PDB file of C-alpha atoms in Angstrom:
ATOM      1  CA  ASP I   1      -0.017   0.064  -0.181  1.00  0.00           C
ATOM      2  CA  THR I   2       1.842   3.119  -1.208  1.00  0.00           C
ATOM      3  CA  GLY I   3      -0.745   5.903  -0.201  1.00  0.00           C
ATOM      4  CA  VAL I   4      -4.285   7.160   0.178  1.00  0.00           C
ATOM      5  CA  SER I   5      -6.337   6.328  -2.781  1.00  0.00           C
ATOM      6  CA  GLN I   6      -9.443   8.332  -3.547  1.00  0.00           C
ATOM      7  CA  ASP I   7     -12.236   7.534  -6.284  1.00  0.00           C
ATOM      8  CA  PRO I   8     -13.283   8.795  -8.430  1.00  0.00           C
ATOM      9  CA  ARG I   9     -10.802  11.484  -9.336  1.00  0.00           C
ATOM     10  CA  HIS I  10     -13.179  13.608 -11.159  1.00  0.00           C
ATOM     11  CA  LYS I  11     -16.930  13.876 -10.714  1.00  0.00           C
ATOM     12  CA  ILE I  12     -19.204  16.111 -12.975  1.00  0.00           C
ATOM     13  CA  THR I  13     -22.870  16.053 -11.692  1.00  0.00           C
ATOM     14  CA  LYS I  14     -26.098  17.994 -12.259  1.00  0.00           C
ATOM     15  CA  ARG I  15     -27.518  20.065  -9.672  1.00  0.00           C
ATOM     16  CA  GLY I  16     -29.869  18.144  -7.342  1.00  0.00           C
ATOM     17  CA  GLN I  17     -28.268  14.894  -7.813  1.00  0.00           C
ATOM     18  CA  ASN I  18     -26.389  12.850  -5.085  1.00  0.00           C
ATOM     19  CA  VAL I  19     -22.797  11.885  -5.303  1.00  0.00           C
ATOM     20  CA  THR I  20     -20.679   9.658  -3.346  1.00  0.00           C
ATOM     21  CA  PHE I  21     -16.873   9.488  -3.017  1.00  0.00           C
ATOM     22  CA  ARG I  22     -14.602   6.878  -1.556  1.00  0.00           C
ATOM     23  CA  CYS I  23     -11.222   7.126   0.383  1.00  0.00           C
ATOM     24  CA  ASP I  24      -9.155   4.002   1.070  1.00  0.00           C
ATOM     25  CA  PRO I  25      -6.376   5.116   3.599  1.00  0.00           C
ATOM     26  CA  ILE I  26      -3.128   3.733   4.351  1.00  0.00           C
ATOM     27  CA  SER I  27      -3.912   0.360   5.795  1.00  0.00           C
ATOM     28  CA  GLU I  28      -2.324   0.776   9.089  1.00  0.00           C
ATOM     29  CA  HIS I  29      -3.642   4.233   9.752  1.00  0.00           C
ATOM     30  CA  ASN I  30      -6.378   4.531  12.269  1.00  0.00           C
ATOM     31  CA  ARG I  31      -7.154   8.153  11.667  1.00  0.00           C
ATOM     32  CA  LEU I  32      -8.782   9.494   8.565  1.00  0.00           C
ATOM     33  CA  TYR I  33      -9.767  12.968   7.618  1.00  0.00           C
ATOM     34  CA  TRP I  34     -12.080  14.869   4.849  1.00  0.00           C
ATOM     35  CA  TYR I  35     -11.027  18.294   3.468  1.00  0.00           C
ATOM     36  CA  ARG I  36     -12.662  20.469   1.004  1.00  0.00           C
ATOM     37  CA  GLN I  37     -10.616  22.909  -1.042  1.00  0.00           C
ATOM     38  CA  THR I  38     -12.234  25.573  -3.253  1.00  0.00           C
ATOM     39  CA  LEU I  39     -10.492  27.347  -5.968  1.00  0.00           C
ATOM     40  CA  GLY I  40      -7.791  29.541  -4.634  1.00  0.00           C
ATOM     41  CA  GLN I  41      -7.982  28.425  -1.042  1.00  0.00           C
ATOM     42  CA  GLY I  42      -6.582  26.245   1.286  1.00  0.00           C
ATOM     43  CA  PRO I  43      -8.144  23.006   2.391  1.00  0.00           C
ATOM     44  CA  GLU I  44     -10.831  23.301   4.852  1.00  0.00           C
ATOM     45  CA  PHE I  45     -11.433  20.743   7.601  1.00  0.00           C
ATOM     46  CA  LEU I  46     -14.849  18.821   7.118  1.00  0.00           C
ATOM     47  CA  THR I  47     -14.741  15.696   9.421  1.00  0.00           C
ATOM     48  CA  TYR I  48     -12.425  13.232  11.300  1.00  0.00           C
ATOM     49  CA  PHE I  49     -12.529   9.694  12.129  1.00  0.00           C
ATOM     50  CA  GLN I  50     -10.648   7.440  14.533  1.00  0.00           C
ATOM     51  CA  ASN I  51     -11.193   3.849  13.545  1.00  0.00           C
ATOM     52  CA  GLU I  52     -14.953   3.646  12.796  1.00  0.00           C
ATOM     53  CA  ALA I  53     -15.904   6.728  15.126  1.00  0.00           C
ATOM     54  CA  GLN I  54     -16.681  10.114  13.763  1.00  0.00           C
ATOM     55  CA  LEU I  55     -15.199  12.202  16.396  1.00  0.00           C
ATOM     56  CA  GLU I  56     -15.634  15.586  14.834  1.00  0.00           C
ATOM     57  CA  LYS I  57     -17.522  17.519  12.188  1.00  0.00           C
ATOM     58  CA  SER I  58     -17.173  20.943  10.904  1.00  0.00           C
ATOM     59  CA  ARG I  59     -20.159  23.055  10.543  1.00  0.00           C
ATOM     60  CA  LEU I  60     -19.267  23.172   6.884  1.00  0.00           C
ATOM     61  CA  LEU I  61     -20.644  19.822   6.965  1.00  0.00           C
ATOM     62  CA  SER I  62     -24.426  20.462   6.436  1.00  0.00           C
ATOM     63  CA  ASP I  63     -27.077  17.988   6.888  1.00  0.00           C
ATOM     64  CA  ARG I  64     -26.742  17.329   3.111  1.00  0.00           C
ATOM     65  CA  PHE I  65     -23.258  15.853   3.650  1.00  0.00           C
ATOM     66  CA  SER I  66     -22.575  12.421   5.429  1.00  0.00           C
ATOM     67  CA  ALA I  67     -19.554  10.644   6.021  1.00  0.00           C
ATOM     68  CA  GLU I  68     -19.013   7.038   7.251  1.00  0.00           C
ATOM     69  CA  ARG I  69     -16.117   4.848   7.908  1.00  0.00           C
ATOM     70  CA  PRO I  70     -17.737   1.202   8.431  1.00  0.00           C
ATOM     71  CA  LYS I  71     -15.246  -1.065  10.072  1.00  0.00           C
ATOM     72  CA  GLY I  72     -12.435   1.494  10.540  1.00  0.00           C
ATOM     73  CA  SER I  73     -11.334   0.853   6.944  1.00  0.00           C
ATOM     74  CA  PHE I  74     -12.275   2.733   3.893  1.00  0.00           C
ATOM     75  CA  SER I  75     -14.452   5.925   4.287  1.00  0.00           C
ATOM     76  CA  THR I  76     -17.350   7.234   2.006  1.00  0.00           C
ATOM     77  CA  LEU I  77     -18.550  10.933   1.662  1.00  0.00           C
ATOM     78  CA  GLU I  78     -21.996  11.667   0.374  1.00  0.00           C
ATOM     79  CA  ILE I  79     -23.236  14.758  -0.760  1.00  0.00           C
ATOM     80  CA  GLN I  80     -27.220  14.731  -1.164  1.00  0.00           C
ATOM     81  CA  ARG I  81     -28.990  17.305  -3.480  1.00  0.00           C
ATOM     82  CA  THR I  82     -25.532  18.849  -4.854  1.00  0.00           C
ATOM     83  CA  GLU I  83     -25.624  22.568  -5.391  1.00  0.00           C
ATOM     84  CA  GLN I  84     -23.171  24.615  -7.395  1.00  0.00           C
ATOM     85  CA  GLY I  85     -21.446  25.811  -4.278  1.00  0.00           C
ATOM     86  CA  ASP I  86     -20.482  22.224  -3.675  1.00  0.00           C
ATOM     87  CA  SER I  87     -17.840  22.313  -6.464  1.00  0.00           C
ATOM     88  CA  ALA I  88     -14.443  21.852  -4.928  1.00  0.00           C
ATOM     89  CA  MET I  89     -11.744  19.412  -4.644  1.00  0.00           C
ATOM     90  CA  TYR I  90     -12.411  16.776  -1.863  1.00  0.00           C
ATOM     91  CA  LEU I  91      -9.445  15.839  -0.059  1.00  0.00           C
ATOM     92  CA  CYS I  92      -9.077  12.530   2.023  1.00  0.00           C
ATOM     93  CA  ALA I  93      -5.969  12.219   4.346  1.00  0.00           C
ATOM     94  CA  SER I  94      -4.823   9.428   6.997  1.00  0.00           C
ATOM     95  CA  SER I  95      -2.447   9.325   9.797  1.00  0.00           C
ATOM     96  CA  LEU I  96      -1.215   6.904  12.531  1.00  0.00           C
ATOM     97  CA  THR I  97       0.652   9.141  14.779  1.00  0.00           C
ATOM     98  CA  ASP I  98       0.111  12.585  15.879  1.00  0.00           C
ATOM     99  CA  TYR I  99       2.411  14.146  13.248  1.00  0.00           C
ATOM    100  CA  GLY I 100       1.080  15.049   9.896  1.00  0.00           C
ATOM    101  CA  TYR I 101      -1.046  13.507   7.297  1.00  0.00           C
ATOM    102  CA  THR I 102      -0.705  11.614   4.194  1.00  0.00           C
ATOM    103  CA  PHE I 103      -3.373  13.092   1.658  1.00  0.00           C
ATOM    104  CA  GLY I 104      -4.869  11.450  -1.269  1.00  0.00           C
ATOM    105  CA  SER I 105      -4.897  13.162  -4.604  1.00  0.00           C
ATOM    106  CA  GLY I 106      -8.394  14.250  -4.094  1.00  0.00           C
ATOM    107  CA  THR I 107     -11.569  14.082  -5.941  1.00  0.00           C
ATOM    108  CA  ARG I 108     -12.738  16.963  -7.927  1.00  0.00           C
ATOM    109  CA  LEU I 109     -16.434  17.761  -8.014  1.00  0.00           C
ATOM    110  CA  THR I 110     -18.131  19.989 -10.646  1.00  0.00           C
ATOM    111  CA  VAL I 111     -21.869  20.536 -10.234  1.00  0.00           C
ATOM    112  CA  VAL I 112     -23.284  22.015 -13.450  1.00  0.00           C
TER     113      VAL I 112
ATOM    114  CA  ALA T   1      -8.723  30.427  17.818  1.00  0.00           C
ATOM    115  CA  GLN T   2      -6.220  29.238  15.303  1.00  0.00           C
ATOM    116  CA  SER T   3      -5.476  30.814  11.908  1.00  0.00           C
ATOM    117  CA  VAL T   4      -2.706  31.262   9.468  1.00  0.00           C
ATOM    118  CA  THR T   5      -1.925  34.089   6.980  1.00  0.00           C
ATOM    119  CA  GLN T   6       0.193  33.763   4.051  1.00  0.00           C
ATOM    120  CA  LEU T   7       1.182  36.825   2.782  1.00  0.00           C
ATOM    121  CA  GLY T   8       1.400  37.062  -1.134  1.00  0.00           C
ATOM    122  CA  SER T   9      -0.855  34.653  -3.072  1.00  0.00           C
ATOM    123  CA  HIS T  10       1.740  34.709  -5.941  1.00  0.00           C
ATOM    124  CA  VAL T  11       5.555  34.758  -5.616  1.00  0.00           C
ATOM    125  CA  SER T  12       7.928  34.752  -8.618  1.00  0.00           C
ATOM    126  CA  VAL T  13      11.655  34.164  -8.411  1.00  0.00           C
ATOM    127  CA  SER T  14      14.422  33.227 -10.935  1.00  0.00           C
ATOM    128  CA  GLU T  15      16.024  30.005 -10.908  1.00  0.00           C
ATOM    129  CA  GLY T  16      18.884  29.965  -8.475  1.00  0.00           C
ATOM    130  CA  ALA T  17      17.489  32.758  -6.400  1.00  0.00           C
ATOM    131  CA  LEU T  18      16.300  32.687  -2.846  1.00  0.00           C
ATOM    132  CA  VAL T  19      12.956  31.480  -2.138  1.00  0.00           C
ATOM    133  CA  LEU T  20      10.988  33.062   0.818  1.00  0.00           C
ATOM    134  CA  LEU T  21       7.421  32.349   1.534  1.00  0.00           C
ATOM    135  CA  ARG T  22       5.850  34.029   4.478  1.00  0.00           C
ATOM    136  CA  CYS T  23       3.327  32.558   7.009  1.00  0.00           C
ATOM    137  CA  ASN T  24       1.955  34.131  10.269  1.00  0.00           C
ATOM    138  CA  TYR T  25      -0.043  32.032  12.677  1.00  0.00           C
ATOM    139  CA  SER T  26      -2.301  32.983  15.457  1.00  0.00           C
ATOM    140  CA  SER T  27      -2.974  30.422  18.242  1.00  0.00           C
ATOM    141  CA  SER T  28      -4.246  30.227  21.716  1.00  0.00           C
ATOM    142  CA  VAL T  29      -1.930  27.335  22.715  1.00  0.00           C
ATOM    143  CA  PRO T  30       1.482  26.414  21.588  1.00  0.00           C
ATOM    144  CA  PRO T  31       1.330  25.676  17.840  1.00  0.00           C
ATOM    145  CA  TYR T  32       2.313  22.750  15.888  1.00  0.00           C
ATOM    146  CA  LEU T  33       3.252  24.210  12.353  1.00  0.00           C
ATOM    147  CA  PHE T  34       3.502  22.497   8.955  1.00  0.00           C
ATOM    148  CA  TRP T  35       4.332  23.490   5.562  1.00  0.00           C
ATOM    149  CA  TYR T  36       2.849  21.499   2.566  1.00  0.00           C
ATOM    150  CA  VAL T  37       3.385  21.534  -1.194  1.00  0.00           C
ATOM    151  CA  GLN T  38       0.728  20.975  -3.918  1.00  0.00           C
ATOM    152  CA  TYR T  39       1.308  20.294  -7.731  1.00  0.00           C
ATOM    153  CA  PRO T  40      -1.653  20.742  -9.880  1.00  0.00           C
ATOM    154  CA  ASN T  41      -4.324  18.242  -9.694  1.00  0.00           C
ATOM    155  CA  GLN T  42      -2.494  16.500  -6.856  1.00  0.00           C
ATOM    156  CA  GLY T  43      -2.890  16.149  -2.935  1.00  0.00           C
ATOM    157  CA  LEU T  44      -0.653  17.907  -0.423  1.00  0.00           C
ATOM    158  CA  GLN T  45       2.640  16.685   0.263  1.00  0.00           C
ATOM    159  CA  LEU T  46       4.494  17.365   3.692  1.00  0.00           C
ATOM    160  CA  LEU T  47       7.604  19.420   3.538  1.00  0.00           C
ATOM    161  CA  LEU T  48       8.465  20.264   6.999  1.00  0.00           C
ATOM    162  CA  LYS T  49       6.906  20.363  10.507  1.00  0.00           C
ATOM    163  CA  TYR T  50       7.590  22.222  13.621  1.00  0.00           C
ATOM    164  CA  THR T  51       6.613  20.388  16.824  1.00  0.00           C
ATOM    165  CA  SER T  52       8.278  22.202  19.613  1.00  0.00           C
ATOM    166  CA  ALA T  53      11.671  20.900  19.171  1.00  0.00           C
ATOM    167  CA  ALA T  54      14.487  22.929  17.081  1.00  0.00           C
ATOM    168  CA  THR T  55      13.063  26.232  15.937  1.00  0.00           C
ATOM    169  CA  LEU T  56      14.838  25.724  12.678  1.00  0.00           C
ATOM    170  CA  VAL T  57      13.356  23.019  10.758  1.00  0.00           C
ATOM    171  CA  LYS T  58      14.771  21.298   7.619  1.00  0.00           C
ATOM    172  CA  GLY T  59      12.648  19.515   5.187  1.00  0.00           C
ATOM    173  CA  ILE T  60      12.667  17.945   1.993  1.00  0.00           C
ATOM    174  CA  ASN T  61      13.805  19.291  -1.335  1.00  0.00           C
ATOM    175  CA  GLY T  62      16.170  21.527   0.346  1.00  0.00           C
ATOM    176  CA  PHE T  63      13.496  23.682   2.074  1.00  0.00           C
ATOM    177  CA  GLU T  64      13.613  25.138   5.741  1.00  0.00           C
ATOM    178  CA  ALA T  65      11.597  27.038   7.991  1.00  0.00           C
ATOM    179  CA  GLU T  66      12.245  28.784  11.211  1.00  0.00           C
ATOM    180  CA  PHE T  67       9.675  29.044  13.921  1.00  0.00           C
ATOM    181  CA  LYS T  68       9.898  32.560  15.695  1.00  0.00           C
ATOM    182  CA  LYS T  69       7.474  32.939  18.602  1.00  0.00           C
ATOM    183  CA  SER T  70       8.173  36.691  19.076  1.00  0.00           C
ATOM    184  CA  GLU T  71       7.176  37.432  15.463  1.00  0.00           C
ATOM    185  CA  THR T  72       4.383  34.638  15.267  1.00  0.00           C
ATOM    186  CA  SER T  73       6.050  33.705  12.050  1.00  0.00           C
ATOM    187  CA  PHE T  74       7.100  30.310  10.187  1.00  0.00           C
ATOM    188  CA  HIS T  75       8.466  31.542   6.937  1.00  0.00           C
ATOM    189  CA  LEU T  76       9.622  28.938   4.303  1.00  0.00           C
ATOM    190  CA  THR T  77      13.065  29.458   2.653  1.00  0.00           C
ATOM    191  CA  LYS T  78      15.285  27.655   0.067  1.00  0.00           C
ATOM    192  CA  PRO T  79      18.586  29.032  -1.025  1.00  0.00           C
ATOM    193  CA  SER T  80      18.315  28.500  -4.499  1.00  0.00           C
ATOM    194  CA  ALA T  81      15.092  28.001  -6.595  1.00  0.00           C
ATOM    195  CA  HIS T  82      14.885  25.003  -9.009  1.00  0.00           C
ATOM    196  CA  MET T  83      12.301  24.864 -11.898  1.00  0.00           C
ATOM    197  CA  SER T  84      10.607  21.778 -10.226  1.00  0.00           C
ATOM    198  CA  ASP T  85       9.805  24.062  -7.139  1.00  0.00           C
ATOM    199  CA  ALA T  86       7.048  25.769  -9.177  1.00  0.00           C
ATOM    200  CA  ALA T  87       4.002  24.632  -7.167  1.00  0.00           C
ATOM    201  CA  GLU T  88       1.377  26.128  -4.639  1.00  0.00           C
ATOM    202  CA  TYR T  89       2.683  26.109  -0.956  1.00  0.00           C
ATOM    203  CA  PHE T  90       0.410  25.883   2.073  1.00  0.00           C
ATOM    204  CA  CYS T  91       1.212  26.784   5.663  1.00  0.00           C
ATOM    205  CA  ALA T  92      -0.950  24.954   8.387  1.00  0.00           C
ATOM    206  CA  VAL T  93      -1.286  25.146  12.232  1.00  0.00           C
ATOM    207  CA  THR T  94      -2.882  22.796  14.605  1.00  0.00           C
ATOM    208  CA  LEU T  95      -3.758  22.885  18.268  1.00  0.00           C
ATOM    209  CA  GLY T  96      -1.224  21.885  20.946  1.00  0.00           C
ATOM    210  CA  ASN T  97      -1.011  18.125  20.560  1.00  0.00           C
ATOM    211  CA  ASN T  98      -4.284  17.938  19.062  1.00  0.00           C
ATOM    212  CA  PHE T  99      -3.770  16.640  15.427  1.00  0.00           C
ATOM    213  CA  ASN T 100      -7.339  16.326  14.800  1.00  0.00           C
ATOM    214  CA  LYS T 101      -7.954  19.431  12.557  1.00  0.00           C
ATOM    215  CA  PHE T 102      -5.355  21.519  10.587  1.00  0.00           C
ATOM    216  CA  TYR T 103      -6.026  25.209   9.700  1.00  0.00           C
ATOM    217  CA  PHE T 104      -4.554  25.972   6.449  1.00  0.00           C
ATOM    218  CA  GLY T 105      -3.344  29.303   4.869  1.00  0.00           C
ATOM    219  CA  SER T 106      -4.898  30.421   1.638  1.00  0.00           C
ATOM    220  CA  GLY T 107      -1.751  29.304  -0.257  1.00  0.00           C
ATOM    221  CA  THR T 108       1.276  30.955  -2.134  1.00  0.00           C
ATOM    222  CA  LYS T 109       1.823  30.048  -5.647  1.00  0.00           C
ATOM    223  CA  LEU T 110       5.430  29.980  -6.510  1.00  0.00           C
ATOM    224  CA  ASN T 111       6.526  30.458 -10.043  1.00  0.00           C
ATOM    225  CA  VAL T 112      10.253  30.096 -11.049  1.00  0.00           C
ATOM    226  CA  LYS T 113      11.538  31.762 -13.969  1.00  0.00           C
ATOM    227  CA  PRO T 114      14.317  30.359 -16.271  1.00  0.00           C
TER     228      PRO T 114
END
């Protein structure tokens, strides 16, 4: 396992549709994070899992967003009823220790 | 509250010149500070980190940064720029020893001219 894997790399969807992204962390990493990055900005924290428990959620994660990490392995991030403002790069990261993350390459979402 | 300010959204240097990317932080507790680099359509790669040990931190690809508490700064430098250094650089801070959430700056795009 060479890194954090995200699927798909790109997603174009019509406004109002639901989308789901997947993140496969480095296998021994027990912590998993989701961030959102809009054009010209740094990543913004969305949510954090330790094993299967979702321990923190940003207020950016509205009720249209839900994230899961069943069995503490891969994670999914679902956006319901997508809006144009949801267009962004969604980044997943994982870590084992308290020092720095390993980021995936991201999923770029375009809502048309 | 924690925040990071990166001065200069775009920096342009000539190949071989000094690279200086500025980062100032605000933190209510002793900060842990990081620099990440992002190439187009890629995720973020860790360049270096300050975790309360030595104030001068050396990272990958010849980059280093110095933590200055009195100036609340963590500027990134490299003595001699290479064309391959052209990318976007992000400074980030996290609470004390709670690594559950990073606060990122808005980034600085580095252009390296031949």
